[in-house]
mmCIF file of N, CA and C in Angstrom:
data_model
loop_
_atom_site.group_PDB
_atom_site.id
_atom_site.type_symbol
_atom_site.label_atom_id
_atom_site.label_comp_id
_atom_site.label_asym_id
_atom_site.label_seq_id
_atom_site.Cartn_x
_atom_site.Cartn_y
_atom_site.Cartn_z
ATOM 1 N N MET A 1 -30.216 -32.237 -15.350
ATOM 2 C CA MET A 1 -29.728 -33.320 -14.728
ATOM 3 C C MET A 1 -28.532 -33.073 -13.803
ATOM 4 N N PHE A 2 -27.469 -32.401 -14.375
ATOM 5 C CA PHE A 2 -26.276 -32.090 -13.531
ATOM 6 C C PHE A 2 -26.343 -30.634 -13.262
ATOM 7 N N LYS A 3 -25.994 -30.357 -12.029
ATOM 8 C CA LYS A 3 -25.986 -28.933 -11.600
ATOM 9 C C LYS A 3 -24.471 -28.469 -11.793
ATOM 10 N N SER A 4 -24.426 -27.178 -12.121
ATOM 11 C CA SER A 4 -23.073 -26.673 -12.238
ATOM 12 C C SER A 4 -22.651 -26.323 -11.042
ATOM 13 N N LYS A 5 -21.241 -26.454 -10.818
ATOM 14 C CA LYS A 5 -20.616 -26.151 -9.432
ATOM 15 C C LYS A 5 -20.633 -24.661 -9.342
ATOM 16 N N GLN A 6 -20.830 -24.163 -8.072
ATOM 17 C CA GLN A 6 -20.776 -22.776 -7.834
ATOM 18 C C GLN A 6 -19.486 -22.541 -6.889
ATOM 19 N N VAL A 7 -18.696 -21.520 -7.380
ATOM 20 C CA VAL A 7 -17.502 -21.152 -6.554
ATOM 21 C C VAL A 7 -17.923 -20.068 -5.583
ATOM 22 N N VAL A 8 -17.663 -20.244 -4.348
ATOM 23 C CA VAL A 8 -17.937 -19.312 -3.330
ATOM 24 C C VAL A 8 -16.760 -18.823 -2.641
ATOM 25 N N THR A 9 -16.579 -17.427 -2.694
ATOM 26 C CA THR A 9 -15.291 -16.903 -2.044
ATOM 27 C C THR A 9 -15.927 -15.968 -0.988
ATOM 28 N N ASN A 10 -15.083 -15.942 0.127
ATOM 29 C CA ASN A 10 -15.484 -15.036 1.219
ATOM 30 C C ASN A 10 -14.909 -13.599 1.180
ATOM 31 N N GLY A 11 -14.049 -13.428 0.156
ATOM 32 C CA GLY A 11 -13.459 -12.097 0.009
ATOM 33 C C GLY A 11 -12.462 -11.737 1.038
ATOM 34 N N SER A 12 -11.999 -12.593 1.793
ATOM 35 C CA SER A 12 -11.104 -12.258 2.907
ATOM 36 C C SER A 12 -9.638 -12.676 2.535
ATOM 37 N N SER A 13 -9.352 -12.990 1.286
ATOM 38 C CA SER A 13 -8.004 -13.430 0.871
ATOM 39 C C SER A 13 -7.088 -12.163 0.951
ATOM 40 N N HIS A 14 -5.946 -12.491 1.538
ATOM 41 C CA HIS A 14 -4.896 -11.497 1.699
ATOM 42 C C HIS A 14 -3.462 -12.023 1.842
ATOM 43 N N ASN A 15 -2.539 -11.143 1.722
ATOM 44 C CA ASN A 15 -1.113 -11.612 1.915
ATOM 45 C C ASN A 15 -0.711 -10.968 3.061
ATOM 46 N N SER A 16 0.369 -11.639 3.787
ATOM 47 C CA SER A 16 0.862 -11.067 5.095
ATOM 48 C C SER A 16 2.437 -11.182 5.090
ATOM 49 N N LEU A 17 2.996 -10.192 5.612
ATOM 50 C CA LEU A 17 4.471 -10.310 5.794
ATOM 51 C C LEU A 17 4.721 -10.244 7.366
ATOM 52 N N ALA A 18 5.045 -11.277 7.996
ATOM 53 C CA ALA A 18 5.213 -11.389 9.430
ATOM 54 C C ALA A 18 6.309 -10.613 9.902
ATOM 55 N N ALA A 19 6.204 -10.231 11.305
ATOM 56 C CA ALA A 19 7.168 -9.513 12.017
ATOM 57 C C ALA A 19 8.466 -10.217 11.912
ATOM 58 N N GLY A 20 9.561 -9.549 11.688
ATOM 59 C CA GLY A 20 10.936 -10.199 11.582
ATOM 60 C C GLY A 20 11.258 -10.525 10.231
ATOM 61 N N THR A 21 10.325 -10.566 9.237
ATOM 62 C CA THR A 21 10.648 -10.759 7.860
ATOM 63 C C THR A 21 11.012 -9.511 7.086
ATOM 64 N N LYS A 22 11.968 -9.640 6.299
ATOM 65 C CA LYS A 22 12.470 -8.384 5.566
ATOM 66 C C LYS A 22 12.453 -8.761 4.010
ATOM 67 N N ILE A 23 12.065 -7.773 3.252
ATOM 68 C CA ILE A 23 12.084 -7.949 1.798
ATOM 69 C C ILE A 23 12.784 -6.770 1.211
ATOM 70 N N LYS A 24 13.754 -7.064 0.271
ATOM 71 C CA LYS A 24 14.414 -5.951 -0.480
ATOM 72 C C LYS A 24 14.081 -6.281 -1.918
ATOM 73 N N GLY A 25 13.263 -5.254 -2.463
ATOM 74 C CA GLY A 25 12.905 -5.443 -3.849
ATOM 75 C C GLY A 25 11.485 -5.064 -3.972
ATOM 76 N N SER A 26 10.901 -5.028 -5.109
ATOM 77 C CA SER A 26 9.534 -4.601 -5.395
ATOM 78 C C SER A 26 8.588 -5.754 -5.061
ATOM 79 N N VAL A 27 7.443 -5.428 -4.656
ATOM 80 C CA VAL A 27 6.409 -6.491 -4.308
ATOM 81 C C VAL A 27 5.135 -6.062 -5.146
ATOM 82 N N ALA A 28 4.586 -7.070 -5.776
ATOM 83 C CA ALA A 28 3.308 -6.962 -6.411
ATOM 84 C C ALA A 28 2.348 -7.933 -5.886
ATOM 85 N N ALA A 29 1.151 -7.355 -5.463
ATOM 86 C CA ALA A 29 0.087 -8.249 -4.879
ATOM 87 C C ALA A 29 -1.274 -7.996 -5.555
ATOM 88 N N GLU A 30 -1.989 -9.059 -5.798
ATOM 89 C CA GLU A 30 -3.220 -8.985 -6.360
ATOM 90 C C GLU A 30 -4.358 -8.688 -5.305
ATOM 91 N N GLU A 31 -4.136 -9.130 -4.072
ATOM 92 C CA GLU A 31 -5.099 -9.050 -2.968
ATOM 93 C C GLU A 31 -4.545 -8.031 -1.856
ATOM 94 N N ASP A 32 -5.414 -7.885 -0.850
ATOM 95 C CA ASP A 32 -4.824 -7.114 0.290
ATOM 96 C C ASP A 32 -3.578 -7.501 0.755
ATOM 97 N N PHE A 33 -2.730 -6.653 1.364
ATOM 98 C CA PHE A 33 -1.356 -6.978 1.817
ATOM 99 C C PHE A 33 -1.168 -6.260 3.150
ATOM 100 N N ARG A 34 -0.832 -7.054 4.186
ATOM 101 C CA ARG A 34 -0.500 -6.654 5.482
ATOM 102 C C ARG A 34 0.971 -6.760 5.692
ATOM 103 N N ILE A 35 1.648 -5.627 6.239
ATOM 104 C CA ILE A 35 3.022 -5.708 6.526
ATOM 105 C C ILE A 35 3.298 -5.436 7.946
ATOM 106 N N ASP A 36 3.823 -6.511 8.591
ATOM 107 C CA ASP A 36 4.308 -6.400 10.072
ATOM 108 C C ASP A 36 5.795 -6.465 10.075
ATOM 109 N N GLY A 37 6.436 -6.897 9.024
ATOM 110 C CA GLY A 37 7.838 -6.880 8.882
ATOM 111 C C GLY A 37 8.314 -5.606 8.154
ATOM 112 N N SER A 38 9.341 -5.744 7.321
ATOM 113 C CA SER A 38 9.841 -4.521 6.603
ATOM 114 C C SER A 38 10.116 -4.834 5.183
ATOM 115 N N VAL A 39 9.776 -3.780 4.285
ATOM 116 C CA VAL A 39 9.929 -3.798 2.928
ATOM 117 C C VAL A 39 10.807 -2.612 2.483
ATOM 118 N N GLU A 40 11.881 -2.888 1.823
ATOM 119 C CA GLU A 40 12.733 -1.756 1.170
ATOM 120 C C GLU A 40 12.544 -2.002 -0.224
ATOM 121 N N GLY A 41 11.597 -1.245 -0.823
ATOM 122 C CA GLY A 41 11.310 -1.308 -2.197
ATOM 123 C C GLY A 41 9.858 -0.956 -2.413
ATOM 124 N N ASP A 42 9.470 -0.934 -3.669
ATOM 125 C CA ASP A 42 8.114 -0.489 -4.072
ATOM 126 C C ASP A 42 7.099 -1.523 -3.894
ATOM 127 N N ILE A 43 5.820 -1.127 -3.602
ATOM 128 C CA ILE A 43 4.783 -2.067 -3.347
ATOM 129 C C ILE A 43 3.600 -1.661 -4.276
ATOM 130 N N GLU A 44 3.162 -2.591 -5.137
ATOM 131 C CA GLU A 44 2.070 -2.264 -5.981
ATOM 132 C C GLU A 44 0.961 -3.393 -5.624
ATOM 133 N N CYS A 45 -0.145 -2.929 -5.181
ATOM 134 C CA CYS A 45 -1.220 -3.724 -4.614
ATOM 135 C C CYS A 45 -2.509 -3.458 -5.255
ATOM 136 N N LYS A 46 -3.288 -4.335 -5.701
ATOM 137 C CA LYS A 46 -4.679 -3.977 -6.294
ATOM 138 C C LYS A 46 -5.591 -3.828 -5.244
ATOM 139 N N GLY A 47 -5.349 -4.127 -3.993
ATOM 140 C CA GLY A 47 -6.276 -4.136 -2.837
ATOM 141 C C GLY A 47 -5.808 -3.056 -1.943
ATOM 142 N N LYS A 48 -5.928 -3.405 -0.588
ATOM 143 C CA LYS A 48 -5.640 -2.580 0.557
ATOM 144 C C LYS A 48 -4.248 -2.925 1.056
ATOM 145 N N VAL A 49 -3.401 -1.953 1.439
ATOM 146 C CA VAL A 49 -2.168 -2.153 2.068
ATOM 147 C C VAL A 49 -2.355 -1.820 3.469
ATOM 148 N N VAL A 50 -1.988 -2.581 4.423
ATOM 149 C CA VAL A 50 -1.997 -2.231 5.803
ATOM 150 C C VAL A 50 -0.506 -2.369 6.415
ATOM 151 N N VAL A 51 -0.055 -1.308 6.906
ATOM 152 C CA VAL A 51 1.290 -1.379 7.543
ATOM 153 C C VAL A 51 1.053 -1.453 9.091
ATOM 154 N N GLY A 52 1.220 -2.647 9.661
ATOM 155 C CA GLY A 52 1.096 -2.800 11.130
ATOM 156 C C GLY A 52 1.905 -1.884 11.983
ATOM 157 N N PRO A 53 1.596 -1.969 13.297
ATOM 158 C CA PRO A 53 2.437 -1.005 14.220
ATOM 159 C C PRO A 53 3.873 -1.178 14.209
ATOM 160 N N GLU A 54 4.306 -2.440 13.892
ATOM 161 C CA GLU A 54 5.779 -2.684 13.924
ATOM 162 C C GLU A 54 6.291 -2.720 12.451
ATOM 163 N N GLY A 55 5.382 -2.566 11.475
ATOM 164 C CA GLY A 55 5.851 -2.543 10.063
ATOM 165 C C GLY A 55 6.595 -1.390 9.606
ATOM 166 N N ILE A 56 7.479 -1.600 8.620
ATOM 167 C CA ILE A 56 8.365 -0.522 8.114
ATOM 168 C C ILE A 56 8.430 -0.686 6.589
ATOM 169 N N VAL A 57 8.088 0.428 5.881
ATOM 170 C CA VAL A 57 8.170 0.401 4.457
ATOM 171 C C VAL A 57 9.038 1.579 4.081
ATOM 172 N N ILE A 58 10.083 1.279 3.150
ATOM 173 C CA ILE A 58 10.788 2.379 2.506
ATOM 174 C C ILE A 58 10.672 2.234 1.108
ATOM 175 N N GLY A 59 9.804 3.055 0.441
ATOM 176 C CA GLY A 59 9.620 2.736 -0.961
ATOM 177 C C GLY A 59 8.225 3.424 -1.345
ATOM 178 N N PHE A 60 7.832 3.319 -2.628
ATOM 179 C CA PHE A 60 6.665 3.826 -3.245
ATOM 180 C C PHE A 60 5.505 2.809 -2.988
ATOM 181 N N ILE A 61 4.407 3.307 -2.506
ATOM 182 C CA ILE A 61 3.294 2.362 -2.358
ATOM 183 C C ILE A 61 2.193 2.782 -3.284
ATOM 184 N N THR A 62 1.676 1.882 -4.098
ATOM 185 C CA THR A 62 0.580 2.168 -5.004
ATOM 186 C C THR A 62 -0.524 1.178 -4.747
ATOM 187 N N CYS A 63 -1.693 1.588 -4.360
ATOM 188 C CA CYS A 63 -2.840 0.590 -3.952
ATOM 189 C C CYS A 63 -4.175 1.290 -4.062
ATOM 190 N N GLN A 64 -5.207 0.434 -3.733
ATOM 191 C CA GLN A 64 -6.551 0.993 -3.726
ATOM 192 C C GLN A 64 -6.722 1.852 -2.486
ATOM 193 N N ASN A 65 -6.490 1.289 -1.314
ATOM 194 C CA ASN A 65 -6.502 1.949 -0.088
ATOM 195 C C ASN A 65 -5.308 1.573 0.749
ATOM 196 N N ALA A 66 -5.063 2.489 1.830
ATOM 197 C CA ALA A 66 -3.890 2.189 2.613
ATOM 198 C C ALA A 66 -4.211 2.587 4.142
ATOM 199 N N GLU A 67 -3.796 1.757 4.963
ATOM 200 C CA GLU A 67 -3.941 2.058 6.410
ATOM 201 C C GLU A 67 -2.539 1.887 7.075
ATOM 202 N N ILE A 68 -1.972 3.006 7.598
ATOM 203 C CA ILE A 68 -0.647 3.026 8.184
ATOM 204 C C ILE A 68 -0.708 3.142 9.736
ATOM 205 N N MET A 69 -0.146 2.094 10.387
ATOM 206 C CA MET A 69 0.001 2.117 11.765
ATOM 207 C C MET A 69 1.419 2.199 12.249
ATOM 208 N N GLY A 70 2.314 1.930 11.216
ATOM 209 C CA GLY A 70 3.767 1.824 11.504
ATOM 210 C C GLY A 70 4.445 2.910 10.834
ATOM 211 N N THR A 71 5.618 2.691 10.240
ATOM 212 C CA THR A 71 6.559 3.707 9.562
ATOM 213 C C THR A 71 6.588 3.452 8.167
ATOM 214 N N VAL A 72 6.314 4.513 7.408
ATOM 215 C CA VAL A 72 6.478 4.574 5.969
ATOM 216 C C VAL A 72 7.271 5.751 5.538
ATOM 217 N N LYS A 73 8.390 5.541 4.701
ATOM 218 C CA LYS A 73 9.258 6.578 4.276
ATOM 219 C C LYS A 73 9.225 6.382 2.696
ATOM 220 N N GLY A 74 8.437 7.333 2.078
ATOM 221 C CA GLY A 74 8.312 7.164 0.651
ATOM 222 C C GLY A 74 6.892 7.644 0.281
ATOM 223 N N ASN A 75 6.756 7.806 -1.069
ATOM 224 C CA ASN A 75 5.408 8.357 -1.616
ATOM 225 C C ASN A 75 4.428 7.152 -1.596
ATOM 226 N N ILE A 76 3.097 7.639 -1.414
ATOM 227 C CA ILE A 76 2.006 6.687 -1.448
ATOM 228 C C ILE A 76 0.968 7.201 -2.412
ATOM 229 N N LEU A 77 0.464 6.438 -3.314
ATOM 230 C CA LEU A 77 -0.570 6.726 -4.241
ATOM 231 C C LEU A 77 -1.761 5.806 -3.991
ATOM 232 N N THR A 78 -2.975 6.285 -3.628
ATOM 233 C CA THR A 78 -4.128 5.433 -3.430
ATOM 234 C C THR A 78 -5.205 6.004 -4.362
ATOM 235 N N GLN A 79 -6.019 5.088 -4.924
ATOM 236 C CA GLN A 79 -7.157 5.489 -5.566
ATOM 237 C C GLN A 79 -8.304 5.717 -4.822
ATOM 238 N N GLY A 80 -8.252 5.307 -3.534
ATOM 239 C CA GLY A 80 -9.281 5.503 -2.495
ATOM 240 C C GLY A 80 -8.886 6.384 -1.360
ATOM 241 N N SER A 81 -8.691 5.660 -0.236
ATOM 242 C CA SER A 81 -8.338 6.378 0.983
ATOM 243 C C SER A 81 -6.974 6.049 1.556
ATOM 244 N N LEU A 82 -6.398 7.045 2.318
ATOM 245 C CA LEU A 82 -5.135 6.817 3.053
ATOM 246 C C LEU A 82 -5.541 7.216 4.449
ATOM 247 N N VAL A 83 -5.350 6.285 5.431
ATOM 248 C CA VAL A 83 -5.593 6.466 6.784
ATOM 249 C C VAL A 83 -4.330 6.317 7.619
ATOM 250 N N LEU A 84 -3.952 7.414 8.337
ATOM 251 C CA LEU A 84 -2.765 7.279 9.211
ATOM 252 C C LEU A 84 -3.213 7.250 10.657
ATOM 253 N N LYS A 85 -3.169 6.090 11.259
ATOM 254 C CA LYS A 85 -3.561 5.852 12.565
ATOM 255 C C LYS A 85 -2.617 6.573 13.614
ATOM 256 N N SER A 86 -3.023 6.681 14.871
ATOM 257 C CA SER A 86 -2.255 7.406 15.812
ATOM 258 C C SER A 86 -0.719 6.992 16.073
ATOM 259 N N THR A 87 -0.460 5.728 15.727
ATOM 260 C CA THR A 87 0.917 5.163 15.929
ATOM 261 C C THR A 87 1.761 5.335 14.615
ATOM 262 N N ALA A 88 1.093 5.910 13.572
ATOM 263 C CA ALA A 88 1.826 6.006 12.263
ATOM 264 C C ALA A 88 2.920 7.092 12.295
ATOM 265 N N GLU A 89 3.969 6.783 11.520
ATOM 266 C CA GLU A 89 5.023 7.792 11.198
ATOM 267 C C GLU A 89 5.259 7.730 9.699
ATOM 268 N N TYR A 90 4.772 8.929 9.073
ATOM 269 C CA TYR A 90 4.901 8.967 7.643
ATOM 270 C C TYR A 90 5.557 10.151 7.156
ATOM 271 N N SER A 91 6.568 9.905 6.217
ATOM 272 C CA SER A 91 7.199 11.065 5.469
ATOM 273 C C SER A 91 7.277 10.774 4.027
ATOM 274 N N GLY A 92 6.790 11.691 3.249
ATOM 275 C CA GLY A 92 6.713 11.489 1.807
ATOM 276 C C GLY A 92 5.662 12.334 1.126
ATOM 277 N N GLU A 93 5.329 12.044 -0.084
ATOM 278 C CA GLU A 93 4.302 12.705 -0.687
ATOM 279 C C GLU A 93 3.195 11.804 -1.014
ATOM 280 N N ALA A 94 1.920 12.140 -0.538
ATOM 281 C CA ALA A 94 0.788 11.266 -0.622
ATOM 282 C C ALA A 94 -0.060 11.838 -1.721
ATOM 283 N N THR A 95 -0.656 11.000 -2.560
ATOM 284 C CA THR A 95 -1.610 11.321 -3.526
ATOM 285 C C THR A 95 -2.890 10.321 -3.297
ATOM 286 N N THR A 96 -4.075 11.024 -2.933
ATOM 287 C CA THR A 96 -5.082 10.173 -2.551
ATOM 288 C C THR A 96 -6.432 11.005 -2.725
ATOM 289 N N ARG A 97 -7.554 10.198 -2.751
ATOM 290 C CA ARG A 97 -8.908 10.849 -2.781
ATOM 291 C C ARG A 97 -9.276 11.281 -1.457
ATOM 292 N N ILE A 98 -9.101 10.485 -0.411
ATOM 293 C CA ILE A 98 -9.526 10.767 0.893
ATOM 294 C C ILE A 98 -8.277 10.576 1.871
ATOM 295 N N LEU A 99 -8.120 11.584 2.735
ATOM 296 C CA LEU A 99 -6.961 11.457 3.719
ATOM 297 C C LEU A 99 -7.601 11.622 5.122
ATOM 298 N N GLU A 100 -7.289 10.638 6.066
ATOM 299 C CA GLU A 100 -7.641 10.685 7.343
ATOM 300 C C GLU A 100 -6.405 10.445 8.292
ATOM 301 N N ILE A 101 -6.288 11.535 9.192
ATOM 302 C CA ILE A 101 -5.078 11.439 10.059
ATOM 303 C C ILE A 101 -5.555 11.423 11.476
ATOM 304 N N GLU A 102 -5.280 10.443 12.294
ATOM 305 C CA GLU A 102 -5.669 10.425 13.637
ATOM 306 C C GLU A 102 -4.713 11.285 14.445
ATOM 307 N N ALA A 103 -5.186 11.763 15.603
ATOM 308 C CA ALA A 103 -4.388 12.595 16.547
ATOM 309 C C ALA A 103 -3.199 11.674 17.015
ATOM 310 N N GLY A 104 -2.018 12.296 17.028
ATOM 311 C CA GLY A 104 -0.851 11.484 17.438
ATOM 312 C C GLY A 104 -0.047 10.983 16.257
ATOM 313 N N ALA A 105 -0.513 10.858 15.131
ATOM 314 C CA ALA A 105 0.126 10.384 13.872
ATOM 315 C C ALA A 105 1.202 11.450 13.533
ATOM 316 N N GLY A 106 2.341 10.868 13.001
ATOM 317 C CA GLY A 106 3.333 11.759 12.519
ATOM 318 C C GLY A 106 3.240 11.902 10.991
ATOM 319 N N PHE A 107 3.097 13.117 10.425
ATOM 320 C CA PHE A 107 2.976 13.303 9.106
ATOM 321 C C PHE A 107 3.958 14.412 8.554
ATOM 322 N N ASN A 108 4.928 14.033 7.938
ATOM 323 C CA ASN A 108 6.030 14.983 7.411
ATOM 324 C C ASN A 108 6.019 14.889 5.958
ATOM 325 N N GLY A 109 5.411 15.802 5.250
ATOM 326 C CA GLY A 109 5.351 15.623 3.718
ATOM 327 C C GLY A 109 4.170 16.581 3.128
ATOM 328 N N THR A 110 3.795 16.119 2.035
ATOM 329 C CA THR A 110 2.744 16.848 1.411
ATOM 330 C C THR A 110 1.598 15.828 0.932
ATOM 331 N N CYS A 111 0.483 16.391 0.627
ATOM 332 C CA CYS A 111 -0.620 15.591 0.148
ATOM 333 C C CYS A 111 -1.332 16.262 -1.007
ATOM 334 N N THR A 112 -1.481 15.521 -2.077
ATOM 335 C CA THR A 112 -2.358 15.986 -3.210
ATOM 336 C C THR A 112 -3.636 15.264 -3.251
ATOM 337 N N MET A 113 -4.687 15.942 -3.181
ATOM 338 C CA MET A 113 -6.097 15.342 -3.231
ATOM 339 C C MET A 113 -6.489 15.199 -4.743
ATOM 340 N N ILE A 114 -6.857 13.883 -5.211
ATOM 341 C CA ILE A 114 -7.304 13.670 -6.512
ATOM 342 C C ILE A 114 -8.803 13.536 -6.531
ATOM 343 N N LYS A 115 -9.238 13.766 -7.725
ATOM 344 C CA LYS A 115 -10.651 13.744 -8.010
ATOM 345 C C LYS A 115 -10.986 12.576 -8.884
ATOM 346 N N ASP A 116 -9.940 12.332 -9.826
ATOM 347 C CA ASP A 116 -10.185 11.386 -10.885
ATOM 348 C C ASP A 116 -8.999 10.426 -10.992
ATOM 349 N N SER A 117 -9.114 9.275 -11.457
ATOM 350 C CA SER A 117 -7.999 8.325 -11.648
ATOM 351 C C SER A 117 -6.896 8.834 -12.575
ATOM 352 N N HIS A 118 -7.176 9.759 -13.474
ATOM 353 C CA HIS A 118 -6.140 10.256 -14.375
ATOM 354 C C HIS A 118 -4.893 10.972 -13.539
ATOM 355 N N SER A 119 -5.357 11.753 -12.477
ATOM 356 C CA SER A 119 -4.458 12.351 -11.637
ATOM 357 C C SER A 119 -3.388 11.431 -10.970
ATOM 358 N N GLY A 120 -3.993 10.375 -10.546
ATOM 359 C CA GLY A 120 -3.305 9.252 -9.976
ATOM 360 C C GLY A 120 -2.353 8.580 -10.848
ATOM 361 N N ASN A 121 -2.802 8.336 -11.992
ATOM 362 C CA ASN A 121 -2.020 7.752 -13.063
ATOM 363 C C ASN A 121 -0.758 8.568 -13.441
ATOM 364 N N ARG A 122 -0.950 9.822 -13.459
ATOM 365 C CA ARG A 122 0.309 10.693 -13.787
ATOM 366 C C ARG A 122 1.360 10.552 -12.688
ATOM 367 N N ALA A 123 0.874 10.477 -11.356
ATOM 368 C CA ALA A 123 1.824 10.381 -10.275
ATOM 369 C C ALA A 123 2.587 8.962 -10.409
ATOM 370 N N LYS A 124 1.746 7.937 -10.813
ATOM 371 C CA LYS A 124 2.360 6.615 -10.904
ATOM 372 C C LYS A 124 3.363 6.566 -12.009
ATOM 373 N N GLU A 125 2.997 7.144 -13.204
ATOM 374 C CA GLU A 125 3.906 7.203 -14.219
ATOM 375 C C GLU A 125 5.227 7.959 -14.007
ATOM 376 N N SER A 126 5.066 8.980 -13.266
ATOM 377 C CA SER A 126 6.278 9.705 -12.998
ATOM 378 C C SER A 126 7.267 8.942 -12.097
ATOM 379 N N HIS A 127 6.699 8.098 -11.163
ATOM 380 C CA HIS A 127 7.473 7.286 -10.382
ATOM 381 C C HIS A 127 8.039 6.131 -11.159
ATOM 382 N N SER A 128 7.306 5.557 -12.127
ATOM 383 C CA SER A 128 7.729 4.373 -12.844
ATOM 384 C C SER A 128 8.920 4.714 -13.655
ATOM 385 N N ASN A 129 9.090 5.984 -14.150
ATOM 386 C CA ASN A 129 10.241 6.301 -14.890
ATOM 387 C C ASN A 129 11.587 6.303 -13.964
ATOM 388 N N ASN A 130 11.410 6.313 -12.705
ATOM 389 C CA ASN A 130 12.600 6.330 -11.799
ATOM 390 C C ASN A 130 12.768 4.868 -11.221
ATOM 391 N N LYS A 131 12.135 3.919 -11.500
ATOM 392 C CA LYS A 131 12.153 2.577 -10.796
ATOM 393 C C LYS A 131 13.423 1.884 -11.209
ATOM 394 N N LYS A 132 14.206 1.271 -10.165
ATOM 395 C CA LYS A 132 15.352 0.536 -10.443
ATOM 396 C C LYS A 132 15.459 -0.786 -9.582
ATOM 397 N N ASP A 133 14.367 -1.108 -8.941
ATOM 398 C CA ASP A 133 14.355 -2.267 -8.082
ATOM 399 C C ASP A 133 14.170 -3.526 -8.727
ATOM 400 N N ALA A 134 14.577 -4.638 -8.089
ATOM 401 C CA ALA A 134 14.209 -5.968 -8.599
ATOM 402 C C ALA A 134 12.827 -6.251 -8.289
ATOM 403 N N ASN A 135 12.131 -7.158 -9.039
ATOM 404 C CA ASN A 135 10.715 -7.491 -8.735
ATOM 405 C C ASN A 135 10.533 -8.776 -8.056
ATOM 406 N N VAL A 136 9.700 -8.781 -6.967
ATOM 407 C CA VAL A 136 9.316 -9.989 -6.267
ATOM 408 C C VAL A 136 7.795 -10.047 -6.288
ATOM 409 N N GLY A 137 7.214 -11.116 -6.954
ATOM 410 C CA GLY A 137 5.849 -11.113 -7.010
ATOM 411 C C GLY A 137 5.218 -11.960 -6.015
ATOM 412 N N ILE A 138 4.033 -11.618 -5.401
ATOM 413 C CA ILE A 138 3.262 -12.385 -4.442
ATOM 414 C C ILE A 138 1.931 -12.519 -4.973
ATOM 415 N N THR A 139 1.509 -13.761 -5.158
ATOM 416 C CA THR A 139 0.199 -14.021 -5.744
ATOM 417 C C THR A 139 -0.420 -15.065 -4.879
ATOM 418 N N ASN A 140 -1.752 -15.181 -5.014
ATOM 419 C CA ASN A 140 -2.440 -16.277 -4.355
ATOM 420 C C ASN A 140 -2.662 -17.400 -5.284
#
């Protein structure tokens, strides 16, 4: 007699930090996170992190996938892929399964390729022991 309601999601939910906006402190995001402003602190995202052409991140990024078009100074740990676009400037230690660097991108650091999630967890645990930032949570 009564039909149950169906919840439909389009899968396009994401967080965004607009140009001119600055965050000092750690950020936690459940969904994708695009940064066109600046973040000075660690970012932990369960989805994809995109640093736009004007975006700046100084800190440790942990996420599923990352696409960098702007500036990142700090370590990156992805469980999937790390893409440095031609406008990217990256310095730090990257730990990822897949690394793609476009011609023109700046890469000053090291990269460790992982085959399983345990390798990535060790890198994350090592960084967690050195964490001293305040936490700022972003959720939908």
